[in-house]
Amino acid sequence: MAKTKRIIITILLRLLAFGATLSATVVMVTSHESAKVMNIKFSAKFSNSPTFKFYVTADAIATGYGLIVLFLSSRRSVDRLIVILDVVIALILTSSISAALAVAQIGKKGDSHAGWLPVCNQVPKFCDHVTGALIAGFVAAIAYLVLNLYSLHVFLTPLFPV
Amino acid sequence: MALQSGEKLPMFIGHIWSKQKSRWTLLGLRLLAFLAAAAATLVMVLNKQTKTFVVATIGTTPVNLTLTAKFHHTPAFVFFAIANGLVSIHNLVMIMMDLLGSKFDYKGFQFPMIASLDMLNLALVSGGANAAAFMAELGKNGNSHARWDKICDKFGAYCDRGAGALIASFLALALMLLISFLSILNHKLVNSSSHNSHNNIIALPN
């Protein structure tokens, strides 16, 4: 009974994280918009910024990993490797989401001290798309973090003095 | 690789990794991580550069503009400083607990708390370091598509000090990753050699 509860919770968390990373990748990749500002064509794509490229790469890796692990999660021999890889993927996801948030914040508010104007006024739909992708990525990062803490709890339960 | 219940670990692992040596190794690593994170925080917080530019010349007198680059102009760097400050406090508390914690008697609860806190702080320092790294990349290269000029050619010293803080933070990140894994491994080894009667400590619950 405890074992099935554990498996169900783990699989649910992994499904949530897989869905979140998949949607983050897809939404970010399909975000592009062109605007004409005073006869200058201003086109915004995710590949214009190395940070967003890193974000897409990280989420794509996490999606692939999530898919593979969903099929492998019942095998006993790779259990420990999966726990270690979960930690690594959670680290990658948190770093990519924080980097993307930093750059997106500059895009939205600008940086008056550096003379950087905000771009969201010119390309509002692109900004909305990117916001959606960032929210999905944030949910994925939190899901992986909760999964890691839960794996730690499950791993160490025999040590609790109860 | 999962051990069955009742099986002992190979003896050579017990010889190489004795309890005292592993404890001091872990303590040394935590001290290094504390120093790295504290150095990153300090260098970032004290990062400031002022420069005067000549923007125009009216007649014979030049018009000067004084610009200052401070770390708190950029939210990512503020987050970086806070994250590294919290991580260095965490490492300091862990060192204190390791040195003085034998007086307190919540042994059963202590280790899961340490492991969870280590994991959370690992995520924190990773987020802070990467946000600042990509912001620094933006400052160094600019972004021609968004019409954002690079600023590192004008404020070279600011950028160099920021790079130093970033390197220290990434060092702290690598050390904390090592510490997390080592402390879990260490705890399992120590517990297995002294509590062989607890059959299901090593094997994952099945």
PDB file of N, CA and C in Angstrom, chain B residues 88-186:
ATOM      1  N   SER B  88      26.161  31.207   1.972  1.00  0.00           N
ATOM      2  CA  SER B  88      27.313  31.226   2.878  1.00  0.00           C
ATOM      3  C   SER B  88      26.853  31.110   4.329  1.00  0.00           C
ATOM      4  N   ILE B  89      25.692  31.715   4.666  1.00  0.00           N
ATOM      5  CA  ILE B  89      25.165  31.550   6.023  1.00  0.00           C
ATOM      6  C   ILE B  89      24.822  30.083   6.272  1.00  0.00           C
ATOM      7  N   HIS B  90      24.217  29.430   5.263  1.00  0.00           N
ATOM      8  CA  HIS B  90      23.875  28.005   5.415  1.00  0.00           C
ATOM      9  C   HIS B  90      25.114  27.176   5.693  1.00  0.00           C
ATOM     10  N   ASN B  91      26.192  27.430   4.914  1.00  0.00           N
ATOM     11  CA  ASN B  91      27.406  26.648   5.121  1.00  0.00           C
ATOM     12  C   ASN B  91      28.005  26.917   6.487  1.00  0.00           C
ATOM     13  N   LEU B  92      27.929  28.178   6.921  1.00  0.00           N
ATOM     14  CA  LEU B  92      28.463  28.499   8.240  1.00  0.00           C
ATOM     15  C   LEU B  92      27.696  27.761   9.328  1.00  0.00           C
ATOM     16  N   VAL B  93      26.357  27.757   9.197  1.00  0.00           N
ATOM     17  CA  VAL B  93      25.537  27.059  10.191  1.00  0.00           C
ATOM     18  C   VAL B  93      25.837  25.568  10.185  1.00  0.00           C
ATOM     19  N   MET B  94      26.046  25.002   8.981  1.00  0.00           N
ATOM     20  CA  MET B  94      26.354  23.568   8.912  1.00  0.00           C
ATOM     21  C   MET B  94      27.687  23.266   9.579  1.00  0.00           C
ATOM     22  N   ILE B  95      28.678  24.153   9.371  1.00  0.00           N
ATOM     23  CA  ILE B  95      29.984  23.933  10.009  1.00  0.00           C
ATOM     24  C   ILE B  95      29.833  23.983  11.518  1.00  0.00           C
ATOM     25  N   MET B  96      29.099  24.986  12.010  1.00  0.00           N
ATOM     26  CA  MET B  96      28.902  25.100  13.453  1.00  0.00           C
ATOM     27  C   MET B  96      28.213  23.866  13.993  1.00  0.00           C
ATOM     28  N   MET B  97      27.191  23.400  13.269  1.00  0.00           N
ATOM     29  CA  MET B  97      26.456  22.236  13.747  1.00  0.00           C
ATOM     30  C   MET B  97      27.333  21.004  13.754  1.00  0.00           C
ATOM     31  N   ASP B  98      28.247  20.916  12.786  1.00  0.00           N
ATOM     32  CA  ASP B  98      29.100  19.748  12.764  1.00  0.00           C
ATOM     33  C   ASP B  98      30.094  19.771  13.912  1.00  0.00           C
ATOM     34  N   LEU B  99      30.597  20.980  14.213  1.00  0.00           N
ATOM     35  CA  LEU B  99      31.595  21.061  15.263  1.00  0.00           C
ATOM     36  C   LEU B  99      30.985  20.989  16.649  1.00  0.00           C
ATOM     37  N   LEU B 100      29.790  21.627  16.811  1.00  0.00           N
ATOM     38  CA  LEU B 100      29.217  21.724  18.146  1.00  0.00           C
ATOM     39  C   LEU B 100      27.955  20.908  18.317  1.00  0.00           C
ATOM     40  N   GLY B 101      27.527  20.212  17.238  1.00  0.00           N
ATOM     41  CA  GLY B 101      26.191  19.616  17.286  1.00  0.00           C
ATOM     42  C   GLY B 101      26.086  18.362  18.098  1.00  0.00           C
ATOM     43  N   SER B 102      27.214  17.825  18.537  1.00  0.00           N
ATOM     44  CA  SER B 102      27.109  16.569  19.267  1.00  0.00           C
ATOM     45  C   SER B 102      26.478  16.764  20.626  1.00  0.00           C
ATOM     46  N   LYS B 103      26.301  18.041  21.030  1.00  0.00           N
ATOM     47  CA  LYS B 103      25.662  18.263  22.317  1.00  0.00           C
ATOM     48  C   LYS B 103      24.156  18.081  22.203  1.00  0.00           C
ATOM     49  N   PHE B 104      23.613  18.412  21.003  1.00  0.00           N
ATOM     50  CA  PHE B 104      22.176  18.306  20.848  1.00  0.00           C
ATOM     51  C   PHE B 104      21.801  16.906  20.430  1.00  0.00           C
ATOM     52  N   ASP B 105      20.628  16.498  20.796  1.00  0.00           N
ATOM     53  CA  ASP B 105      20.304  15.086  20.643  1.00  0.00           C
ATOM     54  C   ASP B 105      19.109  14.841  19.752  1.00  0.00           C
ATOM     55  N   TYR B 106      19.080  15.497  18.562  1.00  0.00           N
ATOM     56  CA  TYR B 106      18.034  15.076  17.655  1.00  0.00           C
ATOM     57  C   TYR B 106      18.656  14.336  16.493  1.00  0.00           C
ATOM     58  N   LYS B 107      19.412  13.299  16.802  1.00  0.00           N
ATOM     59  CA  LYS B 107      20.181  12.597  15.788  1.00  0.00           C
ATOM     60  C   LYS B 107      19.304  12.066  14.662  1.00  0.00           C
ATOM     61  N   GLY B 108      18.131  11.591  15.008  1.00  0.00           N
ATOM     62  CA  GLY B 108      17.316  10.960  13.982  1.00  0.00           C
ATOM     63  C   GLY B 108      16.793  11.955  12.963  1.00  0.00           C
ATOM     64  N   PHE B 109      16.572  13.179  13.415  1.00  0.00           N
ATOM     65  CA  PHE B 109      15.985  14.186  12.545  1.00  0.00           C
ATOM     66  C   PHE B 109      17.043  15.008  11.855  1.00  0.00           C
ATOM     67  N   GLN B 110      18.273  14.920  12.364  1.00  0.00           N
ATOM     68  CA  GLN B 110      19.298  15.850  11.901  1.00  0.00           C
ATOM     69  C   GLN B 110      19.658  15.605  10.452  1.00  0.00           C
ATOM     70  N   PHE B 111      19.881  14.321  10.100  1.00  0.00           N
ATOM     71  CA  PHE B 111      20.418  14.101   8.771  1.00  0.00           C
ATOM     72  C   PHE B 111      19.443  14.445   7.644  1.00  0.00           C
ATOM     73  N   PRO B 112      18.172  14.054   7.692  1.00  0.00           N
ATOM     74  CA  PRO B 112      17.281  14.457   6.601  1.00  0.00           C
ATOM     75  C   PRO B 112      17.162  15.960   6.483  1.00  0.00           C
ATOM     76  N   MET B 113      17.223  16.665   7.637  1.00  0.00           N
ATOM     77  CA  MET B 113      17.168  18.120   7.592  1.00  0.00           C
ATOM     78  C   MET B 113      18.369  18.673   6.841  1.00  0.00           C
ATOM     79  N   ILE B 114      19.561  18.137   7.163  1.00  0.00           N
ATOM     80  CA  ILE B 114      20.773  18.622   6.506  1.00  0.00           C
ATOM     81  C   ILE B 114      20.711  18.345   5.007  1.00  0.00           C
ATOM     82  N   ALA B 115      20.275  17.133   4.645  1.00  0.00           N
ATOM     83  CA  ALA B 115      20.250  16.778   3.226  1.00  0.00           C
ATOM     84  C   ALA B 115      19.268  17.659   2.458  1.00  0.00           C
ATOM     85  N   SER B 116      18.061  17.881   3.044  1.00  0.00           N
ATOM     86  CA  SER B 116      17.080  18.712   2.335  1.00  0.00           C
ATOM     87  C   SER B 116      17.564  20.145   2.206  1.00  0.00           C
ATOM     88  N   LEU B 117      18.123  20.685   3.294  1.00  0.00           N
ATOM     89  CA  LEU B 117      18.613  22.060   3.230  1.00  0.00           C
ATOM     90  C   LEU B 117      19.748  22.189   2.226  1.00  0.00           C
ATOM     91  N   ASP B 118      20.620  21.176   2.166  1.00  0.00           N
ATOM     92  CA  ASP B 118      21.703  21.207   1.190  1.00  0.00           C
ATOM     93  C   ASP B 118      21.144  21.273  -0.220  1.00  0.00           C
ATOM     94  N   MET B 119      20.123  20.470  -0.487  1.00  0.00           N
ATOM     95  CA  MET B 119      19.548  20.438  -1.824  1.00  0.00           C
ATOM     96  C   MET B 119      18.917  21.788  -2.176  1.00  0.00           C
ATOM     97  N   LEU B 120      18.175  22.371  -1.214  1.00  0.00           N
ATOM     98  CA  LEU B 120      17.522  23.642  -1.496  1.00  0.00           C
ATOM     99  C   LEU B 120      18.542  24.746  -1.740  1.00  0.00           C
ATOM    100  N   ASN B 121      19.596  24.752  -0.932  1.00  0.00           N
ATOM    101  CA  ASN B 121      20.599  25.789  -1.131  1.00  0.00           C
ATOM    102  C   ASN B 121      21.377  25.587  -2.411  1.00  0.00           C
ATOM    103  N   LEU B 122      21.534  24.330  -2.821  1.00  0.00           N
ATOM    104  CA  LEU B 122      22.166  24.065  -4.111  1.00  0.00           C
ATOM    105  C   LEU B 122      21.365  24.692  -5.231  1.00  0.00           C
ATOM    106  N   ALA B 123      20.026  24.487  -5.191  1.00  0.00           N
ATOM    107  CA  ALA B 123      19.172  25.097  -6.216  1.00  0.00           C
ATOM    108  C   ALA B 123      19.272  26.619  -6.161  1.00  0.00           C
ATOM    109  N   LEU B 124      19.340  27.175  -4.956  1.00  0.00           N
ATOM    110  CA  LEU B 124      19.395  28.628  -4.815  1.00  0.00           C
ATOM    111  C   LEU B 124      20.665  29.208  -5.428  1.00  0.00           C
ATOM    112  N   VAL B 125      21.796  28.610  -5.083  1.00  0.00           N
ATOM    113  CA  VAL B 125      23.049  29.171  -5.589  1.00  0.00           C
ATOM    114  C   VAL B 125      23.159  28.961  -7.096  1.00  0.00           C
ATOM    115  N   SER B 126      22.594  27.840  -7.577  1.00  0.00           N
ATOM    116  CA  SER B 126      22.624  27.619  -9.016  1.00  0.00           C
ATOM    117  C   SER B 126      21.800  28.682  -9.736  1.00  0.00           C
ATOM    118  N   GLY B 127      20.606  28.996  -9.195  1.00  0.00           N
ATOM    119  CA  GLY B 127      19.778  30.018  -9.819  1.00  0.00           C
ATOM    120  C   GLY B 127      20.457  31.373  -9.823  1.00  0.00           C
ATOM    121  N   GLY B 128      21.027  31.755  -8.670  1.00  0.00           N
ATOM    122  CA  GLY B 128      21.668  33.064  -8.592  1.00  0.00           C
ATOM    123  C   GLY B 128      22.849  33.188  -9.529  1.00  0.00           C
ATOM    124  N   ALA B 129      23.693  32.154  -9.565  1.00  0.00           N
ATOM    125  CA  ALA B 129      24.894  32.222 -10.389  1.00  0.00           C
ATOM    126  C   ALA B 129      24.535  32.290 -11.870  1.00  0.00           C
ATOM    127  N   ASN B 130      23.556  31.508 -12.285  1.00  0.00           N
ATOM    128  CA  ASN B 130      23.234  31.499 -13.701  1.00  0.00           C
ATOM    129  C   ASN B 130      22.529  32.756 -14.144  1.00  0.00           C
ATOM    130  N   ALA B 131      21.655  33.303 -13.298  1.00  0.00           N
ATOM    131  CA  ALA B 131      21.002  34.558 -13.673  1.00  0.00           C
ATOM    132  C   ALA B 131      22.050  35.651 -13.875  1.00  0.00           C
ATOM    133  N   ALA B 132      22.994  35.741 -12.925  1.00  0.00           N
ATOM    134  CA  ALA B 132      24.026  36.768 -13.050  1.00  0.00           C
ATOM    135  C   ALA B 132      24.936  36.495 -14.234  1.00  0.00           C
ATOM    136  N   ALA B 133      25.180  35.211 -14.541  1.00  0.00           N
ATOM    137  CA  ALA B 133      26.064  34.891 -15.660  1.00  0.00           C
ATOM    138  C   ALA B 133      25.461  35.348 -16.984  1.00  0.00           C
ATOM    139  N   PHE B 134      24.162  35.093 -17.166  1.00  0.00           N
ATOM    140  CA  PHE B 134      23.560  35.504 -18.427  1.00  0.00           C
ATOM    141  C   PHE B 134      23.384  37.008 -18.507  1.00  0.00           C
ATOM    142  N   MET B 135      23.148  37.654 -17.377  1.00  0.00           N
ATOM    143  CA  MET B 135      23.082  39.106 -17.386  1.00  0.00           C
ATOM    144  C   MET B 135      24.444  39.695 -17.724  1.00  0.00           C
ATOM    145  N   ALA B 136      25.517  39.071 -17.223  1.00  0.00           N
ATOM    146  CA  ALA B 136      26.852  39.554 -17.529  1.00  0.00           C
ATOM    147  C   ALA B 136      27.171  39.337 -19.006  1.00  0.00           C
ATOM    148  N   GLU B 137      26.686  38.220 -19.561  1.00  0.00           N
ATOM    149  CA  GLU B 137      26.894  37.974 -20.983  1.00  0.00           C
ATOM    150  C   GLU B 137      26.197  39.046 -21.807  1.00  0.00           C
ATOM    151  N   LEU B 138      25.001  39.458 -21.345  1.00  0.00           N
ATOM    152  CA  LEU B 138      24.275  40.522 -22.034  1.00  0.00           C
ATOM    153  C   LEU B 138      25.032  41.829 -21.957  1.00  0.00           C
ATOM    154  N   GLY B 139      25.625  42.111 -20.802  1.00  0.00           N
ATOM    155  CA  GLY B 139      26.389  43.348 -20.668  1.00  0.00           C
ATOM    156  C   GLY B 139      27.671  43.319 -21.482  1.00  0.00           C
ATOM    157  N   LYS B 140      28.208  42.120 -21.700  1.00  0.00           N
ATOM    158  CA  LYS B 140      29.466  42.030 -22.408  1.00  0.00           C
ATOM    159  C   LYS B 140      29.266  42.080 -23.924  1.00  0.00           C
ATOM    160  N   ASN B 141      28.212  41.433 -24.396  1.00  0.00           N
ATOM    161  CA  ASN B 141      28.015  41.380 -25.835  1.00  0.00           C
ATOM    162  C   ASN B 141      26.904  42.266 -26.344  1.00  0.00           C
ATOM    163  N   GLY B 142      26.052  42.739 -25.459  1.00  0.00           N
ATOM    164  CA  GLY B 142      24.914  43.501 -25.929  1.00  0.00           C
ATOM    165  C   GLY B 142      23.966  42.606 -26.698  1.00  0.00           C
ATOM    166  N   ASN B 143      22.949  43.203 -27.277  1.00  0.00           N
ATOM    167  CA  ASN B 143      21.994  42.432 -28.058  1.00  0.00           C
ATOM    168  C   ASN B 143      21.556  43.324 -29.209  1.00  0.00           C
ATOM    169  N   SER B 144      22.066  43.033 -30.400  1.00  0.00           N
ATOM    170  CA  SER B 144      21.821  43.940 -31.502  1.00  0.00           C
ATOM    171  C   SER B 144      20.363  43.934 -31.934  1.00  0.00           C
ATOM    172  N   HIS B 145      19.673  42.789 -31.698  1.00  0.00           N
ATOM    173  CA  HIS B 145      18.274  42.724 -32.136  1.00  0.00           C
ATOM    174  C   HIS B 145      17.388  43.620 -31.302  1.00  0.00           C
ATOM    175  N   ALA B 146      17.745  43.773 -30.031  1.00  0.00           N
ATOM    176  CA  ALA B 146      16.922  44.601 -29.155  1.00  0.00           C
ATOM    177  C   ALA B 146      17.483  46.002 -29.034  1.00  0.00           C
ATOM    178  N   ARG B 147      18.550  46.316 -29.806  1.00  0.00           N
ATOM    179  CA  ARG B 147      19.208  47.615 -29.748  1.00  0.00           C
ATOM    180  C   ARG B 147      19.743  47.904 -28.352  1.00  0.00           C
ATOM    181  N   TRP B 148      20.377  46.908 -27.731  1.00  0.00           N
ATOM    182  CA  TRP B 148      20.971  47.109 -26.410  1.00  0.00           C
ATOM    183  C   TRP B 148      22.477  47.122 -26.580  1.00  0.00           C
ATOM    184  N   ASP B 149      23.110  48.228 -26.206  1.00  0.00           N
ATOM    185  CA  ASP B 149      24.552  48.329 -26.369  1.00  0.00           C
ATOM    186  C   ASP B 149      25.265  47.581 -25.264  1.00  0.00           C
ATOM    187  N   LYS B 150      26.468  47.113 -25.610  1.00  0.00           N
ATOM    188  CA  LYS B 150      27.261  46.477 -24.565  1.00  0.00           C
ATOM    189  C   LYS B 150      27.854  47.564 -23.684  1.00  0.00           C
ATOM    190  N   ILE B 151      28.062  47.239 -22.421  1.00  0.00           N
ATOM    191  CA  ILE B 151      28.587  48.249 -21.508  1.00  0.00           C
ATOM    192  C   ILE B 151      29.959  47.887 -20.981  1.00  0.00           C
ATOM    193  N   CYS B 152      30.477  46.689 -21.303  1.00  0.00           N
ATOM    194  CA  CYS B 152      31.743  46.299 -20.701  1.00  0.00           C
ATOM    195  C   CYS B 152      32.928  47.038 -21.300  1.00  0.00           C
ATOM    196  N   ASP B 153      32.752  47.624 -22.494  1.00  0.00           N
ATOM    197  CA  ASP B 153      33.892  48.341 -23.029  1.00  0.00           C
ATOM    198  C   ASP B 153      34.082  49.679 -22.315  1.00  0.00           C
ATOM    199  N   LYS B 154      32.977  50.212 -21.745  1.00  0.00           N
ATOM    200  CA  LYS B 154      33.123  51.467 -21.026  1.00  0.00           C
ATOM    201  C   LYS B 154      33.457  51.247 -19.559  1.00  0.00           C
ATOM    202  N   PHE B 155      32.884  50.205 -18.977  1.00  0.00           N
ATOM    203  CA  PHE B 155      33.087  49.963 -17.550  1.00  0.00           C
ATOM    204  C   PHE B 155      33.842  48.662 -17.367  1.00  0.00           C
ATOM    205  N   GLY B 156      35.108  48.680 -17.778  1.00  0.00           N
ATOM    206  CA  GLY B 156      35.876  47.444 -17.786  1.00  0.00           C
ATOM    207  C   GLY B 156      36.115  46.870 -16.410  1.00  0.00           C
ATOM    208  N   ALA B 157      36.459  47.743 -15.435  1.00  0.00           N
ATOM    209  CA  ALA B 157      36.784  47.236 -14.101  1.00  0.00           C
ATOM    210  C   ALA B 157      35.555  46.628 -13.437  1.00  0.00           C
ATOM    211  N   TYR B 158      34.391  47.264 -13.658  1.00  0.00           N
ATOM    212  CA  TYR B 158      33.149  46.726 -13.099  1.00  0.00           C
ATOM    213  C   TYR B 158      32.895  45.317 -13.619  1.00  0.00           C
ATOM    214  N   CYS B 159      33.075  45.165 -14.951  1.00  0.00           N
ATOM    215  CA  CYS B 159      32.850  43.855 -15.553  1.00  0.00           C
ATOM    216  C   CYS B 159      33.855  42.828 -15.038  1.00  0.00           C
ATOM    217  N   ASP B 160      35.112  43.242 -14.859  1.00  0.00           N
ATOM    218  CA  ASP B 160      36.105  42.287 -14.393  1.00  0.00           C
ATOM    219  C   ASP B 160      35.798  41.803 -12.991  1.00  0.00           C
ATOM    220  N   ARG B 161      35.409  42.745 -12.127  1.00  0.00           N
ATOM    221  CA  ARG B 161      35.097  42.332 -10.750  1.00  0.00           C
ATOM    222  C   ARG B 161      33.863  41.439 -10.725  1.00  0.00           C
ATOM    223  N   GLY B 162      32.878  41.784 -11.577  1.00  0.00           N
ATOM    224  CA  GLY B 162      31.700  40.925 -11.656  1.00  0.00           C
ATOM    225  C   GLY B 162      32.061  39.520 -12.106  1.00  0.00           C
ATOM    226  N   ALA B 163      32.999  39.441 -13.073  1.00  0.00           N
ATOM    227  CA  ALA B 163      33.419  38.120 -13.533  1.00  0.00           C
ATOM    228  C   ALA B 163      34.077  37.339 -12.405  1.00  0.00           C
ATOM    229  N   GLY B 164      34.876  38.037 -11.583  1.00  0.00           N
ATOM    230  CA  GLY B 164      35.494  37.372 -10.450  1.00  0.00           C
ATOM    231  C   GLY B 164      34.465  36.825  -9.481  1.00  0.00           C
ATOM    232  N   ALA B 165      33.429  37.638  -9.195  1.00  0.00           N
ATOM    233  CA  ALA B 165      32.384  37.161  -8.287  1.00  0.00           C
ATOM    234  C   ALA B 165      31.673  35.945  -8.872  1.00  0.00           C
ATOM    235  N   LEU B 166      31.440  35.958 -10.194  1.00  0.00           N
ATOM    236  CA  LEU B 166      30.770  34.829 -10.838  1.00  0.00           C
ATOM    237  C   LEU B 166      31.584  33.559 -10.728  1.00  0.00           C
ATOM    238  N   ILE B 167      32.904  33.689 -10.936  1.00  0.00           N
ATOM    239  CA  ILE B 167      33.759  32.502 -10.853  1.00  0.00           C
ATOM    240  C   ILE B 167      33.700  31.922  -9.446  1.00  0.00           C
ATOM    241  N   ALA B 168      33.768  32.805  -8.439  1.00  0.00           N
ATOM    242  CA  ALA B 168      33.703  32.313  -7.056  1.00  0.00           C
ATOM    243  C   ALA B 168      32.380  31.603  -6.798  1.00  0.00           C
ATOM    244  N   SER B 169      31.298  32.154  -7.363  1.00  0.00           N
ATOM    245  CA  SER B 169      29.994  31.542  -7.124  1.00  0.00           C
ATOM    246  C   SER B 169      29.876  30.187  -7.797  1.00  0.00           C
ATOM    247  N   PHE B 170      30.432  30.057  -9.005  1.00  0.00           N
ATOM    248  CA  PHE B 170      30.368  28.759  -9.662  1.00  0.00           C
ATOM    249  C   PHE B 170      31.228  27.737  -8.930  1.00  0.00           C
ATOM    250  N   LEU B 171      32.339  28.204  -8.353  1.00  0.00           N
ATOM    251  CA  LEU B 171      33.153  27.304  -7.525  1.00  0.00           C
ATOM    252  C   LEU B 171      32.349  26.830  -6.330  1.00  0.00           C
ATOM    253  N   ALA B 172      31.621  27.765  -5.690  1.00  0.00           N
ATOM    254  CA  ALA B 172      30.783  27.378  -4.553  1.00  0.00           C
ATOM    255  C   ALA B 172      29.723  26.379  -4.990  1.00  0.00           C
ATOM    256  N   LEU B 173      29.167  26.565  -6.186  1.00  0.00           N
ATOM    257  CA  LEU B 173      28.160  25.636  -6.693  1.00  0.00           C
ATOM    258  C   LEU B 173      28.729  24.240  -6.858  1.00  0.00           C
ATOM    259  N   ALA B 174      29.917  24.131  -7.485  1.00  0.00           N
ATOM    260  CA  ALA B 174      30.521  22.814  -7.673  1.00  0.00           C
ATOM    261  C   ALA B 174      30.819  22.159  -6.331  1.00  0.00           C
ATOM    262  N   LEU B 175      31.323  22.956  -5.382  1.00  0.00           N
ATOM    263  CA  LEU B 175      31.636  22.404  -4.066  1.00  0.00           C
ATOM    264  C   LEU B 175      30.386  21.922  -3.357  1.00  0.00           C
ATOM    265  N   MET B 176      29.284  22.681  -3.479  1.00  0.00           N
ATOM    266  CA  MET B 176      28.070  22.262  -2.787  1.00  0.00           C
ATOM    267  C   MET B 176      27.493  20.996  -3.395  1.00  0.00           C
ATOM    268  N   LEU B 177      27.649  20.837  -4.716  1.00  0.00           N
ATOM    269  CA  LEU B 177      27.199  19.590  -5.350  1.00  0.00           C
ATOM    270  C   LEU B 177      27.976  18.414  -4.788  1.00  0.00           C
ATOM    271  N   LEU B 178      29.301  18.592  -4.703  1.00  0.00           N
ATOM    272  CA  LEU B 178      30.155  17.539  -4.162  1.00  0.00           C
ATOM    273  C   LEU B 178      29.785  17.232  -2.719  1.00  0.00           C
ATOM    274  N   ILE B 179      29.547  18.310  -1.936  1.00  0.00           N
ATOM    275  CA  ILE B 179      29.221  18.124  -0.516  1.00  0.00           C
ATOM    276  C   ILE B 179      27.918  17.359  -0.362  1.00  0.00           C
ATOM    277  N   SER B 180      26.913  17.695  -1.186  1.00  0.00           N
ATOM    278  CA  SER B 180      25.622  16.999  -1.066  1.00  0.00           C
ATOM    279  C   SER B 180      25.792  15.515  -1.257  1.00  0.00           C
ATOM    280  N   PHE B 181      26.473  15.154  -2.350  1.00  0.00           N
ATOM    281  CA  PHE B 181      26.606  13.734  -2.629  1.00  0.00           C
ATOM    282  C   PHE B 181      27.458  13.036  -1.594  1.00  0.00           C
ATOM    283  N   LEU B 182      28.556  13.713  -1.193  1.00  0.00           N
ATOM    284  CA  LEU B 182      29.450  13.083  -0.228  1.00  0.00           C
ATOM    285  C   LEU B 182      28.772  12.885   1.117  1.00  0.00           C
ATOM    286  N   SER B 183      27.944  13.839   1.528  1.00  0.00           N
ATOM    287  CA  SER B 183      27.368  13.699   2.862  1.00  0.00           C
ATOM    288  C   SER B 183      26.332  12.590   2.896  1.00  0.00           C
ATOM    289  N   ILE B 184      25.593  12.408   1.779  1.00  0.00           N
ATOM    290  CA  ILE B 184      24.641  11.297   1.755  1.00  0.00           C
ATOM    291  C   ILE B 184      25.392   9.976   1.728  1.00  0.00           C
ATOM    292  N   LEU B 185      26.420   9.904   0.878  1.00  0.00           N
ATOM    293  CA  LEU B 185      27.217   8.681   0.778  1.00  0.00           C
ATOM    294  C   LEU B 185      27.879   8.357   2.116  1.00  0.00           C
ATOM    295  N   ASN B 186      28.437   9.395   2.751  1.00  0.00           N
ATOM    296  CA  ASN B 186      29.118   9.244   4.012  1.00  0.00           C
ATOM    297  C   ASN B 186      28.166   8.721   5.078  1.00  0.00           C
TER     298      ASN B 186
END
